[in-house]
Coordinates of N, CA, C and O in Angstrom, one line a residue:
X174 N 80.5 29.5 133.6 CA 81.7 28.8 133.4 C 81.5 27.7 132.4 O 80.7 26.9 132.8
X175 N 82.3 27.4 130.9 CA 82.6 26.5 130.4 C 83.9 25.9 130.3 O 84.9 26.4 129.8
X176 N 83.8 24.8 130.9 CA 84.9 24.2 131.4 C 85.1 22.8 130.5 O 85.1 21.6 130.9
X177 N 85.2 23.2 129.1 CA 85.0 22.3 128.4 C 86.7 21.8 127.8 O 87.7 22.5 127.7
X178 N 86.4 20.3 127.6 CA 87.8 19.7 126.8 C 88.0 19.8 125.3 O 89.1 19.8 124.8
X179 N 86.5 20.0 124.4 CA 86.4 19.9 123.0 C 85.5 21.1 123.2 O 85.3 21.8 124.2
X180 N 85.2 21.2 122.2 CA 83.7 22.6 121.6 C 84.0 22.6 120.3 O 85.0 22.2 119.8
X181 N 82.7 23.2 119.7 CA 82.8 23.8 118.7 C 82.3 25.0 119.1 O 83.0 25.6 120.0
X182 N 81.1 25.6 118.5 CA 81.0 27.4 119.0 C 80.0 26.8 120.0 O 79.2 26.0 119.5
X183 N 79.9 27.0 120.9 CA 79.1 27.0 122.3 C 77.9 27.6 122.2 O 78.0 28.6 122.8
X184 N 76.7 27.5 121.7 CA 75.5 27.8 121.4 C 75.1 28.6 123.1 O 74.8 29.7 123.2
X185 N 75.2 27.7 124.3 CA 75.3 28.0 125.6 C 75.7 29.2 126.2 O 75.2 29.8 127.1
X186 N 77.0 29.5 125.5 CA 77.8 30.2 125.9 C 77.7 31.7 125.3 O 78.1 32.8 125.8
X187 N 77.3 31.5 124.2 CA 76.5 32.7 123.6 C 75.2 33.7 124.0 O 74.9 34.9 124.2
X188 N 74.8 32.3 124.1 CA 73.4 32.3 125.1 C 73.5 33.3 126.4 O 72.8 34.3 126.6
X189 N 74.5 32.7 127.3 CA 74.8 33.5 128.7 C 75.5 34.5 128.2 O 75.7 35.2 129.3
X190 N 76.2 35.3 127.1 CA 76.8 36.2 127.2 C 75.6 37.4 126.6 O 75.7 38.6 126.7
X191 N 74.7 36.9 126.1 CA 73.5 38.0 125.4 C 72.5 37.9 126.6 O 71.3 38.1 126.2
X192 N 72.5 37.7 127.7 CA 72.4 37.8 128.5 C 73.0 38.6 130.0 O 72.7 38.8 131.2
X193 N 73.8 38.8 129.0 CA 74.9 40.0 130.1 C 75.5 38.9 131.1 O 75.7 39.6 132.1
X194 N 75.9 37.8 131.3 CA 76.4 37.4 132.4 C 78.2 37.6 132.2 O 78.7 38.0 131.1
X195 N 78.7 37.3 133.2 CA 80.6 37.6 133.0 C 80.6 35.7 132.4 O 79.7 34.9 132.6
X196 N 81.5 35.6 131.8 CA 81.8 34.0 131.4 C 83.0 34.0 131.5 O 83.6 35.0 131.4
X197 N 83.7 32.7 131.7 CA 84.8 32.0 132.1 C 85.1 30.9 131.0 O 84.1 30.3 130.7
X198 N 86.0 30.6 130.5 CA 85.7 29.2 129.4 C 87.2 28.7 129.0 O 88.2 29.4 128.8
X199 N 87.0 27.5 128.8 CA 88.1 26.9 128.3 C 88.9 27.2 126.8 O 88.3 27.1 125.7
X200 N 90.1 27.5 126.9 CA 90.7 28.1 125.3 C 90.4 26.5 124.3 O 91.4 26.1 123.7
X201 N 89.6 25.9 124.1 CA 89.8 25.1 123.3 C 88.1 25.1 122.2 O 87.0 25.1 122.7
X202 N 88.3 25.0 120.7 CA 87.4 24.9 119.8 C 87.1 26.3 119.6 O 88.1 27.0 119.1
X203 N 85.6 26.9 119.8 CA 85.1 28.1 119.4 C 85.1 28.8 120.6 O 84.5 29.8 120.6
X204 N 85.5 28.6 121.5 CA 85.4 29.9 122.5 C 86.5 30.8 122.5 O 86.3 32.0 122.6
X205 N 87.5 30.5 122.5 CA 88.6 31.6 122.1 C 87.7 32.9 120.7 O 87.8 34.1 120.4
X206 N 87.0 31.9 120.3 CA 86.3 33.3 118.9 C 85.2 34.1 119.8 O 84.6 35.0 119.3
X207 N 84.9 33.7 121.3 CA 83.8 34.0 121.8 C 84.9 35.2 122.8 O 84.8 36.5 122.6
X208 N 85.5 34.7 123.4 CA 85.7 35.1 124.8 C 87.3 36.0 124.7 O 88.0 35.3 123.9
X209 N 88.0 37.2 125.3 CA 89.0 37.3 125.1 C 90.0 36.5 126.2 O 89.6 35.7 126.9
X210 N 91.4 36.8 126.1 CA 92.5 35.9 126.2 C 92.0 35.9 128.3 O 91.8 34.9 129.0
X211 N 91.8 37.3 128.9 CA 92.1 37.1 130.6 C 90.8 36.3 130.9 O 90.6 36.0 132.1
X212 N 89.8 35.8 129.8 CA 88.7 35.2 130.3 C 89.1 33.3 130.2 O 88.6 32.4 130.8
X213 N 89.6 33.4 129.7 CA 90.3 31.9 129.2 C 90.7 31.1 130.2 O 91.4 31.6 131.2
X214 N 90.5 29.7 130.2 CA 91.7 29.2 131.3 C 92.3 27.8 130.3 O 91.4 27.4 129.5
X215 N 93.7 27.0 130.3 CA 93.5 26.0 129.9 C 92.5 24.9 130.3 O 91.8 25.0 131.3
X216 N 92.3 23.8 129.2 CA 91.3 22.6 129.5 C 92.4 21.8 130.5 O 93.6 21.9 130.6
X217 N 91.6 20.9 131.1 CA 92.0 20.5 132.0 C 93.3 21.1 133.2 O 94.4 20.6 133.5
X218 N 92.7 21.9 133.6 CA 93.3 22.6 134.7 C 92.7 23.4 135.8 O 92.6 24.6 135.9
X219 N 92.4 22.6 136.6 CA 91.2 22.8 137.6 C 91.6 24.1 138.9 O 90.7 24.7 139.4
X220 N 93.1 24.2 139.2 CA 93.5 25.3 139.8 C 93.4 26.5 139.0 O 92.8 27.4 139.5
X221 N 94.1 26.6 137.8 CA 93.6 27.9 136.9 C 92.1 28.0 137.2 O 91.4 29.1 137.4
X222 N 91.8 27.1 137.2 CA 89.8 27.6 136.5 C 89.4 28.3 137.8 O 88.8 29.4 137.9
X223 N 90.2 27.3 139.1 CA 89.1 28.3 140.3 C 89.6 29.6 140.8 O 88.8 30.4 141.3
X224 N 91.2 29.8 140.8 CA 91.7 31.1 140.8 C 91.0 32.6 140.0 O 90.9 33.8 140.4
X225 N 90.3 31.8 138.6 CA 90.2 32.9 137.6 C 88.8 33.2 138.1 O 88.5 34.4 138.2
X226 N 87.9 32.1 138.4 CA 86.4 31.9 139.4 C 86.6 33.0 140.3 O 86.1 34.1 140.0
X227 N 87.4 32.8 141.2 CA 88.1 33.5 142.6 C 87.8 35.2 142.0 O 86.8 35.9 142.2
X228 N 89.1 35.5 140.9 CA 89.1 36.7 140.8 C 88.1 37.2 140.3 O 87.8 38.4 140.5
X229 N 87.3 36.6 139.4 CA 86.3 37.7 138.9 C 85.1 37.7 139.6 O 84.2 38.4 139.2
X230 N 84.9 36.9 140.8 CA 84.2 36.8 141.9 C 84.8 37.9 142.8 O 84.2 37.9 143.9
X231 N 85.4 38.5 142.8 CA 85.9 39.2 143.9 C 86.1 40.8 143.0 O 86.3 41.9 143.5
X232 N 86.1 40.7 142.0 CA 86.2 42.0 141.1 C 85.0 42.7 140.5 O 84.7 42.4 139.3
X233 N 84.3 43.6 141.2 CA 82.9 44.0 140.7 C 83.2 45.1 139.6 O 82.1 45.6 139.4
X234 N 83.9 45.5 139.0 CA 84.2 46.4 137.9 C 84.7 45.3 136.9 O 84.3 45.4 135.7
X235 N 85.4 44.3 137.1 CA 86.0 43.5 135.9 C 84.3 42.5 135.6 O 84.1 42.3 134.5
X236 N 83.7 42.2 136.4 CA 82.4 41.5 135.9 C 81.0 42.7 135.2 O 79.9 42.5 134.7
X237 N 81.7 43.9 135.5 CA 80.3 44.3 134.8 C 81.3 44.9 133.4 O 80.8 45.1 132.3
X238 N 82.2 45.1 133.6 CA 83.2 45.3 132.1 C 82.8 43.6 131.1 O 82.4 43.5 130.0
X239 N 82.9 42.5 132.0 CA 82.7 41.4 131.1 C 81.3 41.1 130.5 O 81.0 40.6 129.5
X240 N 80.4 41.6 131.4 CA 79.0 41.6 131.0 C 78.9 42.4 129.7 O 78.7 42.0 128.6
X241 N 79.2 43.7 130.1 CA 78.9 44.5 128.7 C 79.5 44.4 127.7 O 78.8 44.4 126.6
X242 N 80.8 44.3 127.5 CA 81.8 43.1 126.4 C 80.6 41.6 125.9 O 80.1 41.6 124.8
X243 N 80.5 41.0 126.5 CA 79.7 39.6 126.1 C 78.3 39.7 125.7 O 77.6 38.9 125.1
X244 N 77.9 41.1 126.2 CA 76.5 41.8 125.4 C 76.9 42.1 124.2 O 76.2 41.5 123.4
X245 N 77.7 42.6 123.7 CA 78.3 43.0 122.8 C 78.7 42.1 121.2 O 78.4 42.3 120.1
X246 N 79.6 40.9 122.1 CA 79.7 39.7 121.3 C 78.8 39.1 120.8 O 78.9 38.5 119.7
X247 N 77.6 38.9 121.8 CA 76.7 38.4 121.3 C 76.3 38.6 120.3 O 76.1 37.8 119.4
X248 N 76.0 39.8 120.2 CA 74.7 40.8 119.1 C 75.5 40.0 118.3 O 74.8 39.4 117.5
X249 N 76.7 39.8 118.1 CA 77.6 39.2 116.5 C 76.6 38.3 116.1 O 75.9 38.4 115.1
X250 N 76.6 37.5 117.1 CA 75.5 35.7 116.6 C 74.7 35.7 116.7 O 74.4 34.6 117.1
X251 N 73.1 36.7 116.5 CA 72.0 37.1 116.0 C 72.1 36.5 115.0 O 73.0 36.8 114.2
X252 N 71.1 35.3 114.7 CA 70.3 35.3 113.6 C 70.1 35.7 112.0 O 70.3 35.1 111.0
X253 N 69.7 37.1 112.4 CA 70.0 38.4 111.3 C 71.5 38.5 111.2 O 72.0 38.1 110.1
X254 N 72.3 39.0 112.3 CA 73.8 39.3 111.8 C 74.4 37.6 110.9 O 74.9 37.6 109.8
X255 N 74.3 36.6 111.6 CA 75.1 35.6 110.2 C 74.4 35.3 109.2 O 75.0 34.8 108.2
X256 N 72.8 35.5 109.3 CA 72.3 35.5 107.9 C 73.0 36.4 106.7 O 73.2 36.0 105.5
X257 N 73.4 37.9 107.3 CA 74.0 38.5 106.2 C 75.5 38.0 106.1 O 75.9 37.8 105.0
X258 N 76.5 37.6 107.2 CA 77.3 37.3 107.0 C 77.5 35.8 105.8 O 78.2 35.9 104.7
X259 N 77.0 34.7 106.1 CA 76.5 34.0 105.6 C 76.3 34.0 103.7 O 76.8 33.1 103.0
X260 N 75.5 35.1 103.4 CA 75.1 35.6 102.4 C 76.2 36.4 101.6 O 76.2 36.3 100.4
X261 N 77.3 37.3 102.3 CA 78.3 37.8 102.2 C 79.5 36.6 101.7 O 80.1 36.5 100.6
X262 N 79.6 35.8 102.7 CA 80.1 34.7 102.2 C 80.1 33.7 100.6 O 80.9 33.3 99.8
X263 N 78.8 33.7 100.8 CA 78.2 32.5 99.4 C 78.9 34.0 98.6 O 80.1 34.3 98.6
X264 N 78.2 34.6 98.3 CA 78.4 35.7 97.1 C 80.0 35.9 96.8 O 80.4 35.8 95.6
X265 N 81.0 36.3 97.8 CA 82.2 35.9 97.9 C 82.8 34.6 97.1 O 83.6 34.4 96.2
X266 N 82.2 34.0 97.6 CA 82.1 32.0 97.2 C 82.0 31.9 95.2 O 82.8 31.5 94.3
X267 N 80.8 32.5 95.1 CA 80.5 32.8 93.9 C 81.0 33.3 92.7 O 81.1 32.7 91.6
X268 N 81.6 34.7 93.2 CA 82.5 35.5 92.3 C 83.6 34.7 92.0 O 83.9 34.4 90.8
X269 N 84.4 34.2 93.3 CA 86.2 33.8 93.1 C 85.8 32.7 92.5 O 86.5 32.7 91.5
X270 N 84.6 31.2 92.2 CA 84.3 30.8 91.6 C 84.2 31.1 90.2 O 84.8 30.5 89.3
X271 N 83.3 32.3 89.9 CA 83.5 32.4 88.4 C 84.6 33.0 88.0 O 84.8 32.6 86.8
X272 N 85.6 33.9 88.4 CA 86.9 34.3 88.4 C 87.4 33.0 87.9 O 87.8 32.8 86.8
X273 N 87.3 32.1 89.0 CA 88.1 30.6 88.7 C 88.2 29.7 87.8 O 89.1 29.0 87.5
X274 N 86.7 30.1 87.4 CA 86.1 29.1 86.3 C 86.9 29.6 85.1 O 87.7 29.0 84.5
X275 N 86.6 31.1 84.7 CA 87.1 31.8 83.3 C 88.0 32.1 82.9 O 88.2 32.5 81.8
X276 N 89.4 31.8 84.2 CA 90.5 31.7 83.9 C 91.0 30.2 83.6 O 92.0 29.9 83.0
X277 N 90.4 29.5 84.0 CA 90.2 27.9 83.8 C 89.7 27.7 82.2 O 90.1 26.9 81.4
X278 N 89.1 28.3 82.1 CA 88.3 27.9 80.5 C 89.1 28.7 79.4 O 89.1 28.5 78.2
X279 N 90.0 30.4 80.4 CA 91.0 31.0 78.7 C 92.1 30.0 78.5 O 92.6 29.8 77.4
X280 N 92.6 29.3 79.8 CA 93.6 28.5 80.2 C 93.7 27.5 79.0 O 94.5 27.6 78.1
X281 N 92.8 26.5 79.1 CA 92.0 25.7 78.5 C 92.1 25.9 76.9 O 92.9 25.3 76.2
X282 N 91.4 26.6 76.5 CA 91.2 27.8 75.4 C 92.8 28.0 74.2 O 93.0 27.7 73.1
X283 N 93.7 28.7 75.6 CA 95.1 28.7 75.0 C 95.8 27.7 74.9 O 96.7 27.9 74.1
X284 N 95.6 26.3 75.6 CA 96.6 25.6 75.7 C 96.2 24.6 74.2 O 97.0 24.0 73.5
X285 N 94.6 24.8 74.0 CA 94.2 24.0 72.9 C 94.7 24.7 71.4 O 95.2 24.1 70.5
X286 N 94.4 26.0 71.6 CA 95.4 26.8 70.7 C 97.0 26.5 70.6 O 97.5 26.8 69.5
X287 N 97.7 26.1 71.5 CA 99.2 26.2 71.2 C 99.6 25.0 70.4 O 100.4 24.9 69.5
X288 N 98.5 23.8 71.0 CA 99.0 22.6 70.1 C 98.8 22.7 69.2 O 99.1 21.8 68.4

């Protein structure tokens, strides 16, 4: 259970889910990118949190469905997987950059021509 008011991506929370455990967490920062919506509780709301505690304590098919889900997510935040993502990105970054640049410089180019 993260029962957090702020986050950013929960290094923690990643952690216990590549681990197979069921997780519980607060919709605020990076765990909504972690966790789906029935695992959620608002921040600051202490009766939601222990109801949802309650049910997936009492539900042995919905905790090994969340285990293998959060095994799953995890593998996302490997190391290896955002290094290529990562890499995917810059290169993205890169192109729309020179796209940017060379329509900036015919731009440039023409406008110096019209005067």
């Amino acid at each position: 259970v993260l029962a957090s008011r702020t986050e950013g991506l929960p290094k923690a929370l990643i952690e216990a889910m590549a681990r197979g455990l069921p997780c519980i967490g607060t919709a605020v920062g990076g765990i909504p990118e972690l966790l789906p919506k029935e695992d959620l509780v608002p921040p600051n709301d202490p009766k939601t949190l222990s109801l949802r505690i309650a049910e997936v304590a009492k539900k042995t098919d919905r905790r090994v469905k969340m285990s293998a889900r959060n095994v799953a997510v995890a593998k996302e935040y490997r190391a290896n997987v955002l290094r290529e993502r990562r890499i995917g990105f810059y290169r993205a970054l890169k192109s729309r950059s020179a796209e940017w640049l060379m329509a900036r410089s015919f731009a440039e180019t023409v406008a110096k021509d019209c005067s």
